[in-house]
Structures are given as structure tokens and as C-alpha cells.
mmCIF file of N, CA and C in Angstrom:
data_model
loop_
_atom_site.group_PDB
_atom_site.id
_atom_site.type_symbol
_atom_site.label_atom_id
_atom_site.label_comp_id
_atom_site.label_asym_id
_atom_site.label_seq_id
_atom_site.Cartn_x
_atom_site.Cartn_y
_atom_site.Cartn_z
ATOM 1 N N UNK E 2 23.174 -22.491 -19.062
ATOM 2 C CA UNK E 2 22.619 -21.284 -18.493
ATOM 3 C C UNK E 2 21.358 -21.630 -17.701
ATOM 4 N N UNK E 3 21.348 -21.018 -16.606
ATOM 5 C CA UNK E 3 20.109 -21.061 -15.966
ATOM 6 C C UNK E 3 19.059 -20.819 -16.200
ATOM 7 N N UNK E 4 18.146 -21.072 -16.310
ATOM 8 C CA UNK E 4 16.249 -20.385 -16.714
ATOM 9 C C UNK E 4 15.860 -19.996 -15.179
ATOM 10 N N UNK E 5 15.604 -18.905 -15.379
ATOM 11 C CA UNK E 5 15.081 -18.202 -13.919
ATOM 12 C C UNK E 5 13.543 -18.705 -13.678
ATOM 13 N N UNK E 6 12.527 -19.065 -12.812
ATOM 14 C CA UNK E 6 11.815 -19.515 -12.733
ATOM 15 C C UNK E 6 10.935 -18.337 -12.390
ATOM 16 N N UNK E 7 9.400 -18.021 -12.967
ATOM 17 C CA UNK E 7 8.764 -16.628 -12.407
ATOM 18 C C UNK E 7 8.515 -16.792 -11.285
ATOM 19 N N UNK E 8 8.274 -15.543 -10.648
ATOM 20 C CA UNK E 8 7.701 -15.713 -9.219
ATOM 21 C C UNK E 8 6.307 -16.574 -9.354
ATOM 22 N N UNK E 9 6.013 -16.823 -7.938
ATOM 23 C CA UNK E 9 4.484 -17.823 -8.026
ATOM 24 C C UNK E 9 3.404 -16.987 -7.780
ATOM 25 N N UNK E 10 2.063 -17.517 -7.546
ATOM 26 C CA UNK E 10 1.443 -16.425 -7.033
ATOM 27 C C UNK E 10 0.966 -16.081 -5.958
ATOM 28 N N UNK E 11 1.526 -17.134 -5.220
ATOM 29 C CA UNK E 11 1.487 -17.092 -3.730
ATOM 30 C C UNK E 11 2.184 -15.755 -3.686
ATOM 31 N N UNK E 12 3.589 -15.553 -3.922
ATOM 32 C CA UNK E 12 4.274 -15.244 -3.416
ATOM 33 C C UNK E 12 4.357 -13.372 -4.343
ATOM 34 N N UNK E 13 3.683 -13.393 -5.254
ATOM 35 C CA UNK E 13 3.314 -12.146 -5.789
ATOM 36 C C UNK E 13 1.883 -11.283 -4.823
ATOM 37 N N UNK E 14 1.267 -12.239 -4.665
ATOM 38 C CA UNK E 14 -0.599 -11.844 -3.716
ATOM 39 C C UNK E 14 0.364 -11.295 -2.419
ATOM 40 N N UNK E 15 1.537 -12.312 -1.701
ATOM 41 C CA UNK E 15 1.846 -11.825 -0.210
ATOM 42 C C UNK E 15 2.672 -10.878 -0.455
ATOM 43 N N UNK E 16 3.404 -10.081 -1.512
ATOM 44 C CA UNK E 16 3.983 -9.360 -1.728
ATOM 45 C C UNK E 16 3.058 -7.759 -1.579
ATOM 46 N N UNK E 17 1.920 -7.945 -2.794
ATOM 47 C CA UNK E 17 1.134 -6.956 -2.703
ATOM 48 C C UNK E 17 0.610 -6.751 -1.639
ATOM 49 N N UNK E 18 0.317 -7.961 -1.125
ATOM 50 C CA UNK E 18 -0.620 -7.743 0.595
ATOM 51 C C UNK E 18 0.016 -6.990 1.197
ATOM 52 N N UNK E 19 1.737 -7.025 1.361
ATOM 53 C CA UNK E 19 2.772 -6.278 2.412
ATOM 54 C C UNK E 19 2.602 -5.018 1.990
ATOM 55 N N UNK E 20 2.853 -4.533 1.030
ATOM 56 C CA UNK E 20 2.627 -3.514 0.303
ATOM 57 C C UNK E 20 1.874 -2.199 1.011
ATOM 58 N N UNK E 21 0.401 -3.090 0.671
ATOM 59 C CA UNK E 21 -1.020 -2.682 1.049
ATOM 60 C C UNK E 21 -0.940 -2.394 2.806
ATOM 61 N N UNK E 22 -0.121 -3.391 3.317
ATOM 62 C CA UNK E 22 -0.173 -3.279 5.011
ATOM 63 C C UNK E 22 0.708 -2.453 5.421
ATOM 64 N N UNK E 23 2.003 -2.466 4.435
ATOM 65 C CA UNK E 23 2.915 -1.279 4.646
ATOM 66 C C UNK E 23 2.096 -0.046 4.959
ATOM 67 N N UNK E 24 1.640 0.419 3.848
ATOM 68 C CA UNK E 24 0.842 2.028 3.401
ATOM 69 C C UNK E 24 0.180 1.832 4.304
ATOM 70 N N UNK E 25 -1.152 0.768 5.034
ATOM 71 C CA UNK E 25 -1.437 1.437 5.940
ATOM 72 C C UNK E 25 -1.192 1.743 7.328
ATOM 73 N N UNK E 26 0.095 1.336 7.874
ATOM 74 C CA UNK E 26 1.068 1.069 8.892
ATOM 75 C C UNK E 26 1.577 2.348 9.031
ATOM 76 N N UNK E 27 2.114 3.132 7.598
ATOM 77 C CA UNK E 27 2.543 4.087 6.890
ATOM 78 C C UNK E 27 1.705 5.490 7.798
ATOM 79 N N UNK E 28 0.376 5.352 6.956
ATOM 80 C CA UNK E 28 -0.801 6.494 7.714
ATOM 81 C C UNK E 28 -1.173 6.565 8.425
ATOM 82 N N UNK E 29 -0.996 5.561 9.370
ATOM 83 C CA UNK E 29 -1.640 5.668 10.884
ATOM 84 C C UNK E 29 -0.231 6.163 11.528
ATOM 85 N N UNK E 30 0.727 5.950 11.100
ATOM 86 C CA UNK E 30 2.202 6.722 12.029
ATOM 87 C C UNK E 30 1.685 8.172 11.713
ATOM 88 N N UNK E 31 2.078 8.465 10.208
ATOM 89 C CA UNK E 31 2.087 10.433 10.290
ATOM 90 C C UNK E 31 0.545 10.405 11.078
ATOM 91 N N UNK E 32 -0.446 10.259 10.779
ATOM 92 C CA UNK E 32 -1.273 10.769 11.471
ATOM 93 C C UNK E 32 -1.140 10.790 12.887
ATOM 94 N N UNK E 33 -0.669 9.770 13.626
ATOM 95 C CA UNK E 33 -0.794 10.060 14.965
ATOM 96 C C UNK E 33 0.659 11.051 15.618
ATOM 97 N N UNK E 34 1.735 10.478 14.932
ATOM 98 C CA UNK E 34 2.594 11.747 15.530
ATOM 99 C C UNK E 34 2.138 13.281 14.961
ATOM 100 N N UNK E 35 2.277 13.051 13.803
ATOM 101 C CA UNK E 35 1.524 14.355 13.249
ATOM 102 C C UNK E 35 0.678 15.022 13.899
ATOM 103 N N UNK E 36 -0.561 14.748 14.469
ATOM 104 C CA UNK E 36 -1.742 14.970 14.689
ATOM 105 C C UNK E 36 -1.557 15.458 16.420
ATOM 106 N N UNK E 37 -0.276 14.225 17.388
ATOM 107 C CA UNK E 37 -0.065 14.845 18.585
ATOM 108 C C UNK E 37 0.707 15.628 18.925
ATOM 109 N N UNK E 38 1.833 15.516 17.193
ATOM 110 C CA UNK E 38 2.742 16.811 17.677
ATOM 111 C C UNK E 38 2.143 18.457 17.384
ATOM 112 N N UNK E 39 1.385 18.682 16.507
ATOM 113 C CA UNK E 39 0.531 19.888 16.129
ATOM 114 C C UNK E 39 -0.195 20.267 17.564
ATOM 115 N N UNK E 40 -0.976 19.170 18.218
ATOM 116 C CA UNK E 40 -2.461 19.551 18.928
ATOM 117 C C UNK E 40 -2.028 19.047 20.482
ATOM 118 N N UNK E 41 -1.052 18.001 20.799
ATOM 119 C CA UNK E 41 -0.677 17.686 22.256
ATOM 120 C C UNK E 41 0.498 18.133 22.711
ATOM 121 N N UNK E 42 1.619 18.884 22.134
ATOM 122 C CA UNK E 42 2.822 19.264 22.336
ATOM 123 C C UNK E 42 2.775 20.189 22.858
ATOM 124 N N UNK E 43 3.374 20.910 24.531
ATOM 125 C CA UNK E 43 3.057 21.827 24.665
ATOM 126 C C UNK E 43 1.600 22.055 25.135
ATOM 127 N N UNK E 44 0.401 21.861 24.975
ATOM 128 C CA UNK E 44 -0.628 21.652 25.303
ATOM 129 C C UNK E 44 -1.074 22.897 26.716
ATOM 130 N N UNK E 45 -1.946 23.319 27.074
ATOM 131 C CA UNK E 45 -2.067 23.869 28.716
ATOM 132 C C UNK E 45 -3.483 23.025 28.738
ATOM 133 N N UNK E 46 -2.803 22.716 30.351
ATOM 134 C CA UNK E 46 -3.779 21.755 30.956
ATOM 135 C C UNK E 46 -4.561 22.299 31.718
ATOM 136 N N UNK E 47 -4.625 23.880 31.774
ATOM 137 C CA UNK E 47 -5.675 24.614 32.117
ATOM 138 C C UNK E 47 -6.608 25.004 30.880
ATOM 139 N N UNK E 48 -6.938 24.657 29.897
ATOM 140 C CA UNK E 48 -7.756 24.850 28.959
ATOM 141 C C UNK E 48 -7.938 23.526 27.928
ATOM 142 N N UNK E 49 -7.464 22.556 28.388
ATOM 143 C CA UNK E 49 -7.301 21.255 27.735
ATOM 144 C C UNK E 49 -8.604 20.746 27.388
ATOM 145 N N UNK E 50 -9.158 20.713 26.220
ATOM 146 C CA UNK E 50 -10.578 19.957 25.695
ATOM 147 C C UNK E 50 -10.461 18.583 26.180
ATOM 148 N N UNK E 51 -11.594 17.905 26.387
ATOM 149 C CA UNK E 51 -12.285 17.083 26.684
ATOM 150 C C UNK E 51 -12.962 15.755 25.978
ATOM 151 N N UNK E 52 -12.726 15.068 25.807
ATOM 152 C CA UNK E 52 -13.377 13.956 24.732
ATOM 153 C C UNK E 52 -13.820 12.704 25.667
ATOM 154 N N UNK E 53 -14.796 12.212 25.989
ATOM 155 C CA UNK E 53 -14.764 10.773 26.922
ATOM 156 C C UNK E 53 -13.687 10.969 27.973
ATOM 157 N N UNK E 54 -13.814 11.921 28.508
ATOM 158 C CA UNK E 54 -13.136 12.690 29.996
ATOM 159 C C UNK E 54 -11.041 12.331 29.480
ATOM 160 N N UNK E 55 -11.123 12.105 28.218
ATOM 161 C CA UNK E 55 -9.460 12.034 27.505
ATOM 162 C C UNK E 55 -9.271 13.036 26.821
ATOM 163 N N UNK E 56 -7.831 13.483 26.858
ATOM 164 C CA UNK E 56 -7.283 14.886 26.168
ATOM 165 C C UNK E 56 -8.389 14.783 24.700
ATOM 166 N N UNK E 57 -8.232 15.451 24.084
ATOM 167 C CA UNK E 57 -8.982 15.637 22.401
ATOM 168 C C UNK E 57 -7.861 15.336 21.710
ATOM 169 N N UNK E 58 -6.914 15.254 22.256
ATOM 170 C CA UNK E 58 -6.107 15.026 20.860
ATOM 171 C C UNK E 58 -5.716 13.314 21.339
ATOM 172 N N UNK E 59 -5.552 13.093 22.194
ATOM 173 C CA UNK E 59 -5.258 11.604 22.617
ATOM 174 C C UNK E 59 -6.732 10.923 21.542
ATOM 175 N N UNK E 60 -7.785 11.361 22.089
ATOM 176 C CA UNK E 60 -9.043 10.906 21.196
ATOM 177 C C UNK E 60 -8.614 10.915 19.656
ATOM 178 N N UNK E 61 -8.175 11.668 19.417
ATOM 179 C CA UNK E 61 -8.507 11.879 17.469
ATOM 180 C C UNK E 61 -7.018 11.885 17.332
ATOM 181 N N UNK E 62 -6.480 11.436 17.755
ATOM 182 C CA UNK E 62 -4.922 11.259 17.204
ATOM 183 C C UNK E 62 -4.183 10.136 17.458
ATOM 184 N N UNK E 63 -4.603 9.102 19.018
ATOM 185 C CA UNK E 63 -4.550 7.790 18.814
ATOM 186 C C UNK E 63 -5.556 6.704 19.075
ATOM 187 N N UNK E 64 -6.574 7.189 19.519
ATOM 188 C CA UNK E 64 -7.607 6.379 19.838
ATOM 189 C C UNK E 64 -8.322 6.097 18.503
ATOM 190 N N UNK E 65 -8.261 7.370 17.494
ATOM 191 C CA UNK E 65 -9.611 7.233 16.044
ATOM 192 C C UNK E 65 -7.985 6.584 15.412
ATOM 193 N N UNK E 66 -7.174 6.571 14.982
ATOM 194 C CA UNK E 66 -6.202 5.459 13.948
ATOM 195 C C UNK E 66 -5.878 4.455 14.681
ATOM 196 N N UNK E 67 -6.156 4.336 15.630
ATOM 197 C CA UNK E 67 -6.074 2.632 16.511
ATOM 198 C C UNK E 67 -7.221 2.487 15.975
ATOM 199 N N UNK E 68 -8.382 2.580 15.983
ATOM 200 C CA UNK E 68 -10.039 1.816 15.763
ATOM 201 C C UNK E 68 -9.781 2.405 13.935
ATOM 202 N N UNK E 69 -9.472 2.914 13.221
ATOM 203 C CA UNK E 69 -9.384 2.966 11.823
ATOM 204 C C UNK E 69 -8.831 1.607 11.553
ATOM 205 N N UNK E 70 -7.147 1.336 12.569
ATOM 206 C CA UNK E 70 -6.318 0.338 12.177
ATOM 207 C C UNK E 70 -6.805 -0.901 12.401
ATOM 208 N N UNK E 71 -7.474 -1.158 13.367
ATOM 209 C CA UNK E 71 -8.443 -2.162 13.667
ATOM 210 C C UNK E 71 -9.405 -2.616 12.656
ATOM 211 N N UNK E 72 -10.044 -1.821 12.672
ATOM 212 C CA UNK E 72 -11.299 -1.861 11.472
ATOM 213 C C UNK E 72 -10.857 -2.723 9.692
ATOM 214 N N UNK E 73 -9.441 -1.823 9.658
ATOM 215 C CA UNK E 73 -9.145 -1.728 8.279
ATOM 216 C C UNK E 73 -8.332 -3.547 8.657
ATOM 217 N N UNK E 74 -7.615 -3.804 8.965
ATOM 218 C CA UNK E 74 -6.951 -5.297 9.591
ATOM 219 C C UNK E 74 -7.985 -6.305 9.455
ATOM 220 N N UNK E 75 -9.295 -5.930 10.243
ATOM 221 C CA UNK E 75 -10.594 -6.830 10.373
ATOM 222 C C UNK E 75 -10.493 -7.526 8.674
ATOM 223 N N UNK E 76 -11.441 -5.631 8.360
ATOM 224 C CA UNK E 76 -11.925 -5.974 6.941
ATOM 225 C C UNK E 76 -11.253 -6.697 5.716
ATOM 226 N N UNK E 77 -9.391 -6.113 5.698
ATOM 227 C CA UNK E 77 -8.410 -6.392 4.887
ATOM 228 C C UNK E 77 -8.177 -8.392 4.665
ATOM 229 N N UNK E 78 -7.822 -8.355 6.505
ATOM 230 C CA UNK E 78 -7.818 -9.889 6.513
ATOM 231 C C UNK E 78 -9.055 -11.074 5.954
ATOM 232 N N UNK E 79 -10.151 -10.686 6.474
ATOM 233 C CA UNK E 79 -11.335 -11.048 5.613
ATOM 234 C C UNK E 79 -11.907 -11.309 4.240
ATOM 235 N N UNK E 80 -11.736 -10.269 3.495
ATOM 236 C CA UNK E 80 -12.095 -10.347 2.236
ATOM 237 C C UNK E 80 -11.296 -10.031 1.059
ATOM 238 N N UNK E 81 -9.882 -9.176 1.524
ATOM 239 C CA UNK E 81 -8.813 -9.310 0.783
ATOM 240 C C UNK E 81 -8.074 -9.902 0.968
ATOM 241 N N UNK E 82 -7.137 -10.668 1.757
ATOM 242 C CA UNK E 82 -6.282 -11.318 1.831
ATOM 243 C C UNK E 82 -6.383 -13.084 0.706
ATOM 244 N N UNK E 83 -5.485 -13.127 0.063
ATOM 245 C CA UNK E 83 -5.800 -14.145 -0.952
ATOM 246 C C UNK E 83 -5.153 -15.604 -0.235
ATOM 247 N N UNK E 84 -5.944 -16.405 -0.571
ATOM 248 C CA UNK E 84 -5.917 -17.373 -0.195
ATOM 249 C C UNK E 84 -4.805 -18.166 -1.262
ATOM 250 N N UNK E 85 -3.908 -18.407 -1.461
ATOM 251 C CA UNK E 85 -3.510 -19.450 -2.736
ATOM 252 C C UNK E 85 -2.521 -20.481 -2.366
ATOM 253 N N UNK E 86 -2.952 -21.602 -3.072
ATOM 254 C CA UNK E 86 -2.205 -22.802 -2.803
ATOM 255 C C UNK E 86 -0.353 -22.493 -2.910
ATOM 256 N N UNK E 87 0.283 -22.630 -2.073
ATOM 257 C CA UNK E 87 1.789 -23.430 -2.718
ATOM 258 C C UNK E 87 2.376 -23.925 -3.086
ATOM 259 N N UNK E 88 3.218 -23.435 -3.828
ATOM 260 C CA UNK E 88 3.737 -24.495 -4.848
ATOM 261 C C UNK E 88 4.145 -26.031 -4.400
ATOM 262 N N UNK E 89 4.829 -27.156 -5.325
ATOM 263 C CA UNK E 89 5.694 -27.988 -4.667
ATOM 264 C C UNK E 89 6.921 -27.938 -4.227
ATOM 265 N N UNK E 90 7.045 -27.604 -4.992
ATOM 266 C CA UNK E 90 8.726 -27.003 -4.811
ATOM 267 C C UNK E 90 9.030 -25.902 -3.633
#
């Protein structure tokens, strides 16, 4: 009979990491369709708000979760991402 060998921990850390990058891959989608289908759909471009001379919802619906997603990638890769040796095998 075979003995199953446990996972390593390389390979448990890059698991959770995906995880973690999933979910936030995850929230930056609903938020931005979410956020442009509510506030840019339909829209009149005779009363259209203003943000850095860009729609308001282009601003806060893909410009603020692009610089969230940025930010969070920076920080994630930096100080969470685990470093661990591989096995030999």
C-alpha cells in the first residue's frame, strides 16, 4: 500500500496565497461592474459629474479598485508572501 506523502509547505503557503489573491481579484470585479452598472449605465451626459475632468463613476468604480488593487499587490507581495525553501524531491 502506498503512504501518501503530506503536502509541503511550500506548497500549502502558495495555496493560501492563491486563495488570498483569489478574494481579492474577487472584490475588485463586483465592485467595479457593480459600482458601473448602478452609477454609469445609462448615465446622461448632460448632467454627468465630474471627478479630475473623468465621469465620477469611471473615478470611484475603476480608477479607486485599480489603485486599491495596486496598493494591496504592493503591500501583499512584500510582507506577506512567504518565502519557503523546496523540497528535494
Amino acid at each position: 500500500m502506498k503512504v501518501e506523502k503530506p503536502y509541503s509547505k511550500a506548497y500549502l503557503n502558495a495555496r493560501k496565497e492563491a486563495w488570498i489573491i483569489l478574494l481579492a481579484w474577487f472584490v475588485c470585479l463586483i465592485w467595479t461592474v457593480g459600482y458601473a452598472a448602478f452609477t454609469g449605465y445609462g448615465a446622461d451626459g448632460a448632467t454627468l459629474a465630474l471627478v479630475w475632468g473623468m465621469p465620477a463613476w469611471i473615478v470611484w468604480g475603476v480608477l479607486l479598485p485599480w489603485v486599491c488593487a495596486t496598493v494591496f499587490s504592493v503591500v501583499f507581495a512584500l510582507w506577506f508572501i512567504a518565502d519557503d525553501a523546496l523540497d528535494s524531491d
